[in-house]
Amino acid sequence: MDPYRLPRFARPTRYDLRLEPDLATLSFTGDETVTLEIIEPTAEIVMNAVELKIGEATITGERGDAHRGVATIDEAAERCRIAFPSTLAPGIWRLRLAFTGILNDKLRGFYRSSYKDASGEMRLMAATQFEATDARRAFPCWDEPEFKAVFAVTLVIEPKLTAVSNTAVKDERVAGGRKTVTFADSMKMSTYLVAFIVGELEATEPIPVGPASVRVWCVPGKRRLAAFGHEIAVASLRFFEGYYGLPYPGDKLDLLAIPDFAAGAMENLGAITFRETALLVDERAASHAELERVADVVAHENAHMWFGDLVTMTWWNGIWLNEAFATFMEILAVDAWKPEWQRWTTFGVSRAAALSVDGLHSTRPIEFHVEAPRDADAMFDVLTYEKGASVLRMLEQYLGASVFRDGVREYLRRHAYANADTGDLWAALGRAARQPIPEVMDGWIFQPGYPLVSARLDGRQLVLTQQRFTYLPEPLPGSTPTPRDQAWQVPVQVRVTAGGHSSVERRLLGASESRFDLPDRAGAVLVNEGGHGFYRVRYGSELLERLLGALPDLAPIERFNLVNDAWAVTVAGFMGLGDYLDLTARFRSERDRNVWSILLASFGTLNRLIDSAHRPRLAALVRDRVASVFGELGWTLRPGEDELTRQLRGDLVRVMGVLGDDRAVQAKAAELYRSAADLDPNVLPALIGVLAHAGDGARYDEFLAKFRSATTPQEEQRYLYALAAFQQPSLLSQTLARTINGEFRTQDAPFVARALLMSVYGREAAWEFVKTNWEMMERQYPKAGLRRLAEGVTGLATPELERDVHAFFQARRPEFGGKTLEQYLEQLRIAVRLRERESTALATYLARFA
Ligand code: BES
Ligand code: ZN
């Protein structure tokens, strides 16, 4: 039997839950009455609990017969067992438990968060984070998504505080120096969606969406930052009601910014929690990227109110049904809200991130076996989110948007207030599309990896074949072998241009080759038309040359994919680095921000591989590629410029000043920063990055002070990461020290440490520091912290460091869950191999920039 699954002989239907948190003693007391259905005779009840003390336990039957039980907690199993003196017969029972626990500082379960008030005084509040398996830290429960129940919550708090939970307040009364807040019954839902937030909170005015009011909450003084998040919250909620064809399932919707928050945000029904950067923003001072982040996260969590909260995956192996869908819907909603943001083009960057991890032998299928809680945690990765959303987009385009939507609507109706799995989704989509979905889709969900589609000419025919794409020819020694002869049903859309006209042909490419007859005088042939496919394309040289000659005819996403795929096959060793660098020269007049992001990312990777002696030449190459577009955009906003162009300006300023190490740009950045004159909000974050890169100790102190006195979450974040972007070792070591001395919030510290591991100036020292302080970090950081930090080892791209990384993890054997560690080590191998293979070619190529 699976030790991580509860026995099924007793099922909860309702929790009447009362909690009394005490911010002075950092603890809470609670009691609950769980209404249960016992299905088989039993003398014990088994449920989940951890870091709780259970006092009294009584169970009462339908006829009023009460039995005293004895509770014992098995901390390792995260369970409690309540033994009764006699057998309980099948039927309805009410189990009453009294318990106590602590408000921990690990950002999970029921935890405390701190912030400074207007007078600089430290204040505390309490919040919850239960996904995946931490509700059991706040109250004993059946903590699996399949055990849906009604929750009736009561919070007993200090009268001056506010309490928020999943549903509307039903009653509030003050007596005996305590305030008792009673909330309405919730819908039937999973334990991981329950939430309580208690503190001195401020809210915006409510905005109604149907019968529900939508509000944004924050700690005192930050309400001025709530309007933008509020606006997208309302817009996306309305959008989803239309798309899903079902009203919002809650009775109200609160969105709360919590100063300490491990993830980005959490979709608790009716009480969505966020880290401050993901909800609160000053619309006039934020960059496009910062605003887009808020819009995305808010829309994403709102999408979950149906996809995840109303219909929930049966078990964590199916978490992609939640997260991939919410990610897909987030883009759909933001795209509908601000079409000018071209969100589906920008989504290419997310798709590229998924293609990158899914090109590893140590990748996993989207749906993947989960037993232990840490394996559930490891599922929240780029494969679940970005690959999952990409294959949904591919399917949506293949079936047609309205057929797809009809299938989604039917799925939600059929499984509302219940659980579902991948097969249920295929069945609903199949009914809408009148065609079997598993044939096409199962390969994408249950197989690891994706195809590389090779395109070549054979006389007047275009020939397409597929094989799995991996960066390395073989898996790393000791890791699981890769399946042989994999194939997918690939929806290909081929666009052929001939004599000024173009036509598109759609087909499913299977395991065997597919031939297309080309018209007379066929010119450019593009295989992934529209760019929605989750695969890479490798063109024969003639086809590639034709495409490069027709770049302006390609959509931005198509140019993006062209560069992204070329870079991937270069890293894999199918294309020479010189050829790739030549290709980048064809993009000097590129104007799309996303295409630039992929070009610049590839230069960034090379920067981590290159010997420091050659770094100035790489900088010269970067300037050569960027100079023309940068010259054209200049430093200042032009009337009528769209937001994406403005964001591109910020990106280019940053790359010129940092990777390009351009002295004139650095000087101009210093001057503009000093004058603080009417800067475009897209340029300011870039200036901060450039000035850190070129900065000295005085600049460091200045930025540290700015970090401490920041007035928006975005400003704080810019200066925080700037502290990892200096070059001088003595300054970087100060930043390192701050990752464990309490100066940075533990929600951020692992990411700062990761940035230092990825910095070519800081990585050696950062690695020594991480090795030395590993246990300390493990104790301080929230549970995903070390996993996030450890991703930084992929930047330690020298053979010596790689060996040391292996030795360290060999000795430590950290348990990140799933395949995380294998993936990091394979990514590191790929980088070192690229260095070993191409460093001579790179040096030769760069000689022209001497
Ligand atoms: N359900 C997740 C939050 C979560 C993540 C809980 C990991 C437990 C473990 C939430 O819906 C989410 O996906 N949040 C994202 C932001 C989103 C916009 C991609 C996050 O936290 O990064
Ligand atoms: Zn999510």
Tab-separated table of N, CA and C in Angstrom, residues 186 376 783:
chain	number	residue	atom	x	y	z
A	186	SER	N	-18.375	27.097	2.636
A	186	SER	CA	-17.746	27.100	1.310
A	186	SER	C	-18.464	26.115	0.410
A	376	ALA	N	5.302	15.788	-5.222
A	376	ALA	CA	4.222	16.698	-5.620
A	376	ALA	C	4.790	18.102	-5.794
A	783	LYS	N	10.516	25.724	1.790
A	783	LYS	CA	10.919	24.390	1.305
A	783	LYS	C	11.414	24.355	-0.138
